[in-house]
Tab-separated table of C-alpha atoms in Angstrom:
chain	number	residue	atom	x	y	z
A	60	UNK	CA	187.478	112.790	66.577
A	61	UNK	CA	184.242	110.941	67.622
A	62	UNK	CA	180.958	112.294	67.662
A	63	UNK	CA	179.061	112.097	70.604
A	64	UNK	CA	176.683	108.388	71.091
A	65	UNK	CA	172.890	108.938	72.318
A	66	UNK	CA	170.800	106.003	73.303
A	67	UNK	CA	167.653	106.099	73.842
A	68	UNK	CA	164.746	103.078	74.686
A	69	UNK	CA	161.687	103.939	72.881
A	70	UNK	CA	158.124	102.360	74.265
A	71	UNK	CA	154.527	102.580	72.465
A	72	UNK	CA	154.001	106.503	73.778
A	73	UNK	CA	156.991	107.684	75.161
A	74	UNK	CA	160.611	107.728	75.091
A	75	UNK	CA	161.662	105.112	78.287
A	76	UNK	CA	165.139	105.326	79.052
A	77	UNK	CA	167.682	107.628	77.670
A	78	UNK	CA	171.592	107.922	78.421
A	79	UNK	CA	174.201	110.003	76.476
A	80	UNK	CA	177.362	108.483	76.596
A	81	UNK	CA	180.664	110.444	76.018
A	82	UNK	CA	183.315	107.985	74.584
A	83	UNK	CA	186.217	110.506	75.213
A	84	UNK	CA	186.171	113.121	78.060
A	85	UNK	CA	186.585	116.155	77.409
A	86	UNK	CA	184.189	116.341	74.608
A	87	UNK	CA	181.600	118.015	75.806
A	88	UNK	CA	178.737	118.567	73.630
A	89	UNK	CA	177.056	121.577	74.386
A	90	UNK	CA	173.347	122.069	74.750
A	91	UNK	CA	172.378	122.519	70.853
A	92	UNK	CA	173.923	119.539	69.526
A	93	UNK	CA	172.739	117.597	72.114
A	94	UNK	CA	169.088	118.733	71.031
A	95	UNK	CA	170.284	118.210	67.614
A	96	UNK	CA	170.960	114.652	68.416
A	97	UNK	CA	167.771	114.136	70.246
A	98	UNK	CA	165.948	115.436	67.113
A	99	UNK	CA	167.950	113.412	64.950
A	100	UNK	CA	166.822	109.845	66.856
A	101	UNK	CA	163.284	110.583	66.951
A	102	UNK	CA	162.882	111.613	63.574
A	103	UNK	CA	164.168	108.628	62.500
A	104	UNK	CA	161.184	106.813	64.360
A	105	UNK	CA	159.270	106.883	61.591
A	106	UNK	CA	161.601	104.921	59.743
A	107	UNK	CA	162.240	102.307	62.110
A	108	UNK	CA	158.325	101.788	61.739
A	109	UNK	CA	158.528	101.551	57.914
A	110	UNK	CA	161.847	99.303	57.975
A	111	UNK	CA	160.226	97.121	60.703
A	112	UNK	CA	158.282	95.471	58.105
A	113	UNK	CA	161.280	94.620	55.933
A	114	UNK	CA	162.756	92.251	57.779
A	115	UNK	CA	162.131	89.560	60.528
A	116	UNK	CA	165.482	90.309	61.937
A	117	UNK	CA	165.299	91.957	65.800
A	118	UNK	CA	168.184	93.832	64.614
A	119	UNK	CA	167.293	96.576	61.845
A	120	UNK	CA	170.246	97.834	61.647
A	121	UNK	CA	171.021	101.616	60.279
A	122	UNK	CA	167.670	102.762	59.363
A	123	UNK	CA	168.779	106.364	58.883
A	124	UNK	CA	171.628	108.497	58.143
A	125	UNK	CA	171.997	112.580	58.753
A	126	UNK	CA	175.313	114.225	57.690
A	127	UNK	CA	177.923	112.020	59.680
A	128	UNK	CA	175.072	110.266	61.823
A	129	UNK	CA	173.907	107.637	61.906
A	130	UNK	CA	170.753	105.792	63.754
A	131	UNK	CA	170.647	102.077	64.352
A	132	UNK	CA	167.787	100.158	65.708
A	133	UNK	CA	166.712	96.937	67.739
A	134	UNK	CA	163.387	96.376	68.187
A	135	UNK	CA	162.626	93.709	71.322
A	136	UNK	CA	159.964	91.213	70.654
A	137	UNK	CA	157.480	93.485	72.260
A	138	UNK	CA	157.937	96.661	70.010
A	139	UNK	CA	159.894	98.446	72.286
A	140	UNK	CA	162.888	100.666	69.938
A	141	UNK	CA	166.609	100.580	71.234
A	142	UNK	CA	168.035	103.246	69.513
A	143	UNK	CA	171.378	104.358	68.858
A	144	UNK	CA	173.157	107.734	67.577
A	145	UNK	CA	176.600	107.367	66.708
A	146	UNK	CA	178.555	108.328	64.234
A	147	UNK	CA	179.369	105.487	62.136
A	148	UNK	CA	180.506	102.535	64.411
A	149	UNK	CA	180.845	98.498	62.661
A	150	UNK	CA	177.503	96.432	62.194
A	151	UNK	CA	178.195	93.546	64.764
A	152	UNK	CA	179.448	96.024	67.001
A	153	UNK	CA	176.217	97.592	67.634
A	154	UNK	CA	174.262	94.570	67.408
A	155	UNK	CA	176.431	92.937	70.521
A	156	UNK	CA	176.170	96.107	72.276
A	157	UNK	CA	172.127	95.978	71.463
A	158	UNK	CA	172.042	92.056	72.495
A	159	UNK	CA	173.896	92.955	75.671
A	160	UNK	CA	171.055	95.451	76.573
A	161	UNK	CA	168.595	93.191	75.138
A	162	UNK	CA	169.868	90.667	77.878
A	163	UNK	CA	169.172	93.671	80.758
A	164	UNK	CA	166.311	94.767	79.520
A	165	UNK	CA	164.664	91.428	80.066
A	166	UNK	CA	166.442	91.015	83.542
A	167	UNK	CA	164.285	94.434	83.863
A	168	UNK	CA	160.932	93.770	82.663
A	169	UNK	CA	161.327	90.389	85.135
A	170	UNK	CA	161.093	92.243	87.903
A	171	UNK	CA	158.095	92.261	89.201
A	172	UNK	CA	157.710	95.832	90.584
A	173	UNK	CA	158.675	97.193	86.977
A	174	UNK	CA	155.532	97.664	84.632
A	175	UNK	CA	155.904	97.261	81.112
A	176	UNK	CA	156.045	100.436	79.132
A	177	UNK	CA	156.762	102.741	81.411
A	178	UNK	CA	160.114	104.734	81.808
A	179	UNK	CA	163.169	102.931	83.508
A	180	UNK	CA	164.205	104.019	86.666
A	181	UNK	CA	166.412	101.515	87.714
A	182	UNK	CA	169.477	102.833	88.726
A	183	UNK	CA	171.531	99.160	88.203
A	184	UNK	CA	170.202	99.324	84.637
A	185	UNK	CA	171.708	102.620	83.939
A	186	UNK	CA	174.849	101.138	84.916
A	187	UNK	CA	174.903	98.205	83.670
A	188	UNK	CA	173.971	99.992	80.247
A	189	UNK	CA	176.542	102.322	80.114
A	190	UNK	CA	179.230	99.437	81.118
A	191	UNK	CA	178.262	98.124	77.640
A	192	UNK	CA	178.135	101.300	76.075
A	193	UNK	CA	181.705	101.911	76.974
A	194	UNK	CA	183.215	98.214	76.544
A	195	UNK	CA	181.614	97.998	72.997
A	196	UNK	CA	181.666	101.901	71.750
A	197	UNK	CA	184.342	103.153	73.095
B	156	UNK	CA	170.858	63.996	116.066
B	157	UNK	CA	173.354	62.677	114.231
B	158	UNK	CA	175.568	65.319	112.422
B	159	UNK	CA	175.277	68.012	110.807
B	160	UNK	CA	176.827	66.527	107.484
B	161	UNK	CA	173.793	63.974	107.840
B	162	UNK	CA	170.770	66.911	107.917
B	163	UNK	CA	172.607	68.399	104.308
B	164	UNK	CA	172.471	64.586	102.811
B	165	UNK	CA	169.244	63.607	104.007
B	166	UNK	CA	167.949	67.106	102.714
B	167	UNK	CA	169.528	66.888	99.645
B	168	UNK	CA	168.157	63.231	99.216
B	169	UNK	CA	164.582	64.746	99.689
B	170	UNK	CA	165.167	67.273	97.179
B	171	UNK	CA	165.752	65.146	94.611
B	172	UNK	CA	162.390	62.854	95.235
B	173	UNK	CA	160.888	66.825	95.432
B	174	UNK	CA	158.482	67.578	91.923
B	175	UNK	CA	160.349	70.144	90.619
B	176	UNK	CA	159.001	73.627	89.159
B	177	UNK	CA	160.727	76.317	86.896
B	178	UNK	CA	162.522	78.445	89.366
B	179	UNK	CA	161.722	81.538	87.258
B	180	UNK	CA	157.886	80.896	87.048
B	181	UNK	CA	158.722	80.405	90.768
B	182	UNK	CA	159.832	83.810	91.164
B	183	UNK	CA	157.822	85.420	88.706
B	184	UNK	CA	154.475	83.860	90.189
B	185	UNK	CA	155.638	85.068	93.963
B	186	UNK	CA	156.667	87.963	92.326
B	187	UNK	CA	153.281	88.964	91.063
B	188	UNK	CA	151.574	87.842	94.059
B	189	UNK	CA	153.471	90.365	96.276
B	190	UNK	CA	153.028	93.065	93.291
B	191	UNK	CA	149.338	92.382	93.851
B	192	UNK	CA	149.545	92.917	97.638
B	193	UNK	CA	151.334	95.902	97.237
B	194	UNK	CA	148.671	97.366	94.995
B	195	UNK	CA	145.917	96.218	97.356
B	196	UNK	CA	147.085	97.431	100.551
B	197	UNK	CA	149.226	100.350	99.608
B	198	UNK	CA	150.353	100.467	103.295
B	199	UNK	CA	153.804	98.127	103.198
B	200	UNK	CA	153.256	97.163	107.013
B	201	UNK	CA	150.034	95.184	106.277
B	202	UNK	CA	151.532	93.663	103.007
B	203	UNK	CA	154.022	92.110	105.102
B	204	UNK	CA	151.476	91.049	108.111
B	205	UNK	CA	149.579	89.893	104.632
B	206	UNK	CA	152.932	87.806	103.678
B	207	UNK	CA	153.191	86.293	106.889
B	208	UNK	CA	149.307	85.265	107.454
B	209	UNK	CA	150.052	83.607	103.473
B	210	UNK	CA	153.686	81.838	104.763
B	211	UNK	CA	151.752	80.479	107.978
B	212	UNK	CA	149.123	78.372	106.090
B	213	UNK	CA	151.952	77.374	103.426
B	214	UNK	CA	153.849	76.450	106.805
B	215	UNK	CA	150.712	74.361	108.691
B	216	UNK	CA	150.528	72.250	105.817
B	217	UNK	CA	153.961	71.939	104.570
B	218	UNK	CA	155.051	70.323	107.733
B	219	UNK	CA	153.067	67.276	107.126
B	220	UNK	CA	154.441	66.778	104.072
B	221	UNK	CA	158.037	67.383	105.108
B	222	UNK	CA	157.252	64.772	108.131
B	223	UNK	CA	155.784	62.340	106.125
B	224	UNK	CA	158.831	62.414	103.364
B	225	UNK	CA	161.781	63.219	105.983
B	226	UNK	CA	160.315	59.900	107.724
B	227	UNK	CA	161.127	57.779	104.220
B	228	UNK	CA	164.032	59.371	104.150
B	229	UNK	CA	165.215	56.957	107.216
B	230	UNK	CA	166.172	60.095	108.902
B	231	UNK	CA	163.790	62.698	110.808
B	232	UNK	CA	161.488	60.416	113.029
B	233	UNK	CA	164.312	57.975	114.244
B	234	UNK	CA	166.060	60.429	115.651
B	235	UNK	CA	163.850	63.574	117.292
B	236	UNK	CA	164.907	66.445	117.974
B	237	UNK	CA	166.220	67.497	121.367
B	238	UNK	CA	166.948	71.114	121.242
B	239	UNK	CA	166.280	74.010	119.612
B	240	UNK	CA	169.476	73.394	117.742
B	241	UNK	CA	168.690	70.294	116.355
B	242	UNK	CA	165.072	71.877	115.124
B	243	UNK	CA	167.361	74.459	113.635
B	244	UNK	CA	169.068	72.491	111.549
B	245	UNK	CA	166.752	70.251	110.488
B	246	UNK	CA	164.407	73.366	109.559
B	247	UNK	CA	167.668	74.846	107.310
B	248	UNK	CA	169.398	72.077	106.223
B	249	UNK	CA	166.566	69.739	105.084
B	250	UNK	CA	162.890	71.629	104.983
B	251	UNK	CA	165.110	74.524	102.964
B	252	UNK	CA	166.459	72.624	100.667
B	253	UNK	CA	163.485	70.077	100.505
B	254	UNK	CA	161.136	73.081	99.692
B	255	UNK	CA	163.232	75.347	97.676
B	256	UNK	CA	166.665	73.499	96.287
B	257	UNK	CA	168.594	75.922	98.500
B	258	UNK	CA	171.356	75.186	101.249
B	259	UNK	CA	170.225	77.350	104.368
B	260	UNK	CA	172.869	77.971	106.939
B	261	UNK	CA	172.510	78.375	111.334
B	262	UNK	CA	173.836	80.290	113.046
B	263	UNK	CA	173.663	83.572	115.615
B	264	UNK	CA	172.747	81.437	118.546
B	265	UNK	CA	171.503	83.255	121.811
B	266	UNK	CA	173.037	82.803	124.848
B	267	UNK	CA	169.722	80.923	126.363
B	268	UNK	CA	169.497	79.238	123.039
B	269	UNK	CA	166.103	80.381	122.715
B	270	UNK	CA	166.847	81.940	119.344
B	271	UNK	CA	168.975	81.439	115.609
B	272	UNK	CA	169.118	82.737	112.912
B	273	UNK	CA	169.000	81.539	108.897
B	274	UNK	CA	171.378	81.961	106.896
B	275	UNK	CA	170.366	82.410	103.110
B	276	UNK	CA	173.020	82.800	100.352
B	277	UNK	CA	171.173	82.865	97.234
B	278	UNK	CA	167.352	83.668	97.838
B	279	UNK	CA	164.891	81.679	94.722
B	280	UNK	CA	161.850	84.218	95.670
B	281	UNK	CA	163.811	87.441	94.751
B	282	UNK	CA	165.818	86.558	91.483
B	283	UNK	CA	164.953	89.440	89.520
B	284	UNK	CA	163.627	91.469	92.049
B	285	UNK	CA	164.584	95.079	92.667
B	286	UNK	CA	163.135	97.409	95.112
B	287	UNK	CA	162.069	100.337	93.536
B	288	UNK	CA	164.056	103.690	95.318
B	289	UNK	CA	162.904	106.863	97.103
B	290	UNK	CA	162.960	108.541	93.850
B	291	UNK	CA	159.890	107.495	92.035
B	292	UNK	CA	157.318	108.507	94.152
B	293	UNK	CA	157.897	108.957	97.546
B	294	UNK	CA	154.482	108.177	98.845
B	295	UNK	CA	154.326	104.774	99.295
B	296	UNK	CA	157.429	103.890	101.148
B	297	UNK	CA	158.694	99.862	100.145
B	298	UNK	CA	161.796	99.954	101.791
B	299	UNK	CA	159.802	99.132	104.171
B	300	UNK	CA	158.352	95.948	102.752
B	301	UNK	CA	159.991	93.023	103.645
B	302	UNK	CA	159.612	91.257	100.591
B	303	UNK	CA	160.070	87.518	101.475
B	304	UNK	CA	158.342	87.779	104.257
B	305	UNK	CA	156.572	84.919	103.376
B	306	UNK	CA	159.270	83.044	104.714
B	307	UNK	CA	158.463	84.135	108.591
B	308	UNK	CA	155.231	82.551	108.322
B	309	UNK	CA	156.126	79.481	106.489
B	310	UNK	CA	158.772	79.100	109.580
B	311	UNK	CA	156.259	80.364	112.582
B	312	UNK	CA	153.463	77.925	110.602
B	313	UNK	CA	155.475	74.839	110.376
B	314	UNK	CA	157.115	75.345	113.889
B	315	UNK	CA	153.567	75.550	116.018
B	316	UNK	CA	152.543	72.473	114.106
B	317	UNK	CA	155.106	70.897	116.007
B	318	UNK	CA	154.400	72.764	119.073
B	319	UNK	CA	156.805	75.380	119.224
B	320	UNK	CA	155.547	79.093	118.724
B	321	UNK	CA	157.852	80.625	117.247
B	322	UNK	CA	158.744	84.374	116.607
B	323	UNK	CA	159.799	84.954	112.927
B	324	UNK	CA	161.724	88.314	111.459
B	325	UNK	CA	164.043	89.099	108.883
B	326	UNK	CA	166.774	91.224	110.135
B	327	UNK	CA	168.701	91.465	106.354
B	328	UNK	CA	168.083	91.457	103.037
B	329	UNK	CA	169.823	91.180	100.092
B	330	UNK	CA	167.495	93.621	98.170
B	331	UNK	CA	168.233	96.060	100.831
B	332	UNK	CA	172.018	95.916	99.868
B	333	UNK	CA	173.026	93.217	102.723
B	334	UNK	CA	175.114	90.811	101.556
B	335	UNK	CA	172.974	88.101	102.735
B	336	UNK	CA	169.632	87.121	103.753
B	337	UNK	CA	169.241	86.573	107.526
B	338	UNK	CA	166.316	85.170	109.540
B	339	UNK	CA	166.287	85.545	112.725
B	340	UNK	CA	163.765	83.170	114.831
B	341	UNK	CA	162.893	83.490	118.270
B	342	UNK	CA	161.373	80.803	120.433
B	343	UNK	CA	158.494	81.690	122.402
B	344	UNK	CA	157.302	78.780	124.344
B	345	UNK	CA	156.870	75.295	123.634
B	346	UNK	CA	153.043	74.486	123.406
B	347	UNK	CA	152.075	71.742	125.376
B	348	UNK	CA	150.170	68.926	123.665
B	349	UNK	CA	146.322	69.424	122.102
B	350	UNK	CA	144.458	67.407	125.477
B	351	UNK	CA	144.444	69.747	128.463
B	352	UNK	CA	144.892	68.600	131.829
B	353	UNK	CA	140.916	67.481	132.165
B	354	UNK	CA	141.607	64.816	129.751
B	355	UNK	CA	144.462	63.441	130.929
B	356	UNK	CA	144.537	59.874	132.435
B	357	UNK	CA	145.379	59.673	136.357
């Protein structure tokens, strides 16, 4: 049984990148717990703004916990959230998967025709993020 | 000219007597510059004309300095070059890798051997780079924009220093999804020397 893993890239404003990731097929979550998730990872923004402060680590680990899930955090030198729903999954997992990303999201904001805070369209990013997602998470 | 083994040392002994720069601030900087373009003239036709007028004056002036450092070299000036082939070389193998660290190839001769094309494996202006796609905003088309175009003019400036006009145009691009980047040049005349025929002595 795994619950389903939701990972979203927060900016200042606006939510930047987002990508559900199914570890088994099959499990298809329908529409209201995907909502459910959704509401789950931005409520816990607040949080990740009051555990921020706790620590100089990039990696804040689980900042919040509903029923089975759970949210962990990375925030990138320039206050941009990674996010991640899952439902329990080891420490240093997550934080490779998050330094993985980290390493793509800088590849990202390199390039020249992407401006910083704005949503990720990149379709090679996507990949590349979901790659991780499923060598790491799955 | 001598070999083709002997353009690839004497440009890799240039490039080692070359001042060297970060190769990301080198890609970031040209990355902003075109960025810049883009947002000035919207229109991706004229940012590449804009590239190319850019490449030309980096061309007209690099070719001095490549002449006067090839020369040390104990290469370049001893032995001229004859054809188009030899220019071809010497403008891959050694003002390439003199300029930019990277190995350029020839190839894709013409029959009249009036034109070749460059051969670039790895391409320092567009690490990083990707092309935004059709799907965020459709307006302002930049798969059009030929985004190193500032190579064209660099080539067409350096070339009519040396009095051959040259026709510049790149024909693939890696950020397009081509495996490699290819430049195809096209001679267009050779320019006959500055004095016109008034001047000349009988």
């Amino acid at each position: 049984m795994s619950s389903p893993i939701l990972f979203v890239i927060v900016g200042k404003n606006e939510p930047l990148f987002e990508a559900e990731i199914d570890t088994h097929t099959g499990s298809q979550g329908n529409e209201l717990s995907t909502r459910q998730n959704y509401f789950v990872l931005h409520s816990a923004l607040d949080l990740v703004e009051k555990s921020a402060w706790t620590t100089t680590n990039m990696y804040l680990r689980v900042v919040d916990k509903v029923n089975h899930q759970q949210v962990s955090t990375f925030l990138t030198a320039g206050n941009i959230k990674f996010m991640l729903l899952h439902g329990g999954k080891g420490d240093e997992v997550i934080k490779s998967f998050f330094n993985e990303v980290y390493g793509y999201y800088v590849k990202l904001s390199m390039n020249p025709f992407y401006k910083y805070d704005t949503p990720i369209t990149s379709k090679a990013f996507e990949t590349r993020v979901r790659a991780a997602a499923r060598s790491y998470l799955s | 000219m001598s070999s083709k083994s002997s353009a690839a040392q004497s440009g890799q002994a240039l490039w080692t007597k070359m001042p060297k720069a970060n190769a990301e601030l080198f890609a970031l900087t040209y990355g902003s510059l075109v960025t810049e373009l883009v947002r000035d003239y919207e229109d991706p036709i004229e940012v590449n004309a804009q590239l190319d007028r850019i490449g030309h004056s980096i061309g007209v002036r690099c070719v001095d300095e490549f002449l006067s450092k090839a020369d040390v070299a104990g290469m370049g000036m001893t032995t001229q070059c004859q054809s188009l082939r030899d220019t071809a070389e010497v403008v891959a193998k050694m003002g390439f890798k003199m300029f930019l660290g990277v190995q350029a190839e020839v190839g894709g001769f013409s029959q009249d051997q009036k034109s070749f094309s460059i051969y670039l494996q790895d391409n320092p202006l567009s690490t990083f780079v990707e092309l935004p796609g059709d799907e965020q905003g459709g307006s302002d088309d930049l798969r059009r924009l030929k985004y190193s175009n500032v190579y064209c003019g660099v080539i067409r400036g350096a070339l009519e220093q040396v009095n051959l006009k040259v026709e510049c145009n790149i024909v693939r691009d890696t950020l397009k999804g081509d495996d490699l980047n290819e430049i195809r040049v096209e001679l267009k005349e050779v320019l006959t020397d500055g004095a016109g025929d008034d001047y000349k002595e009988e």
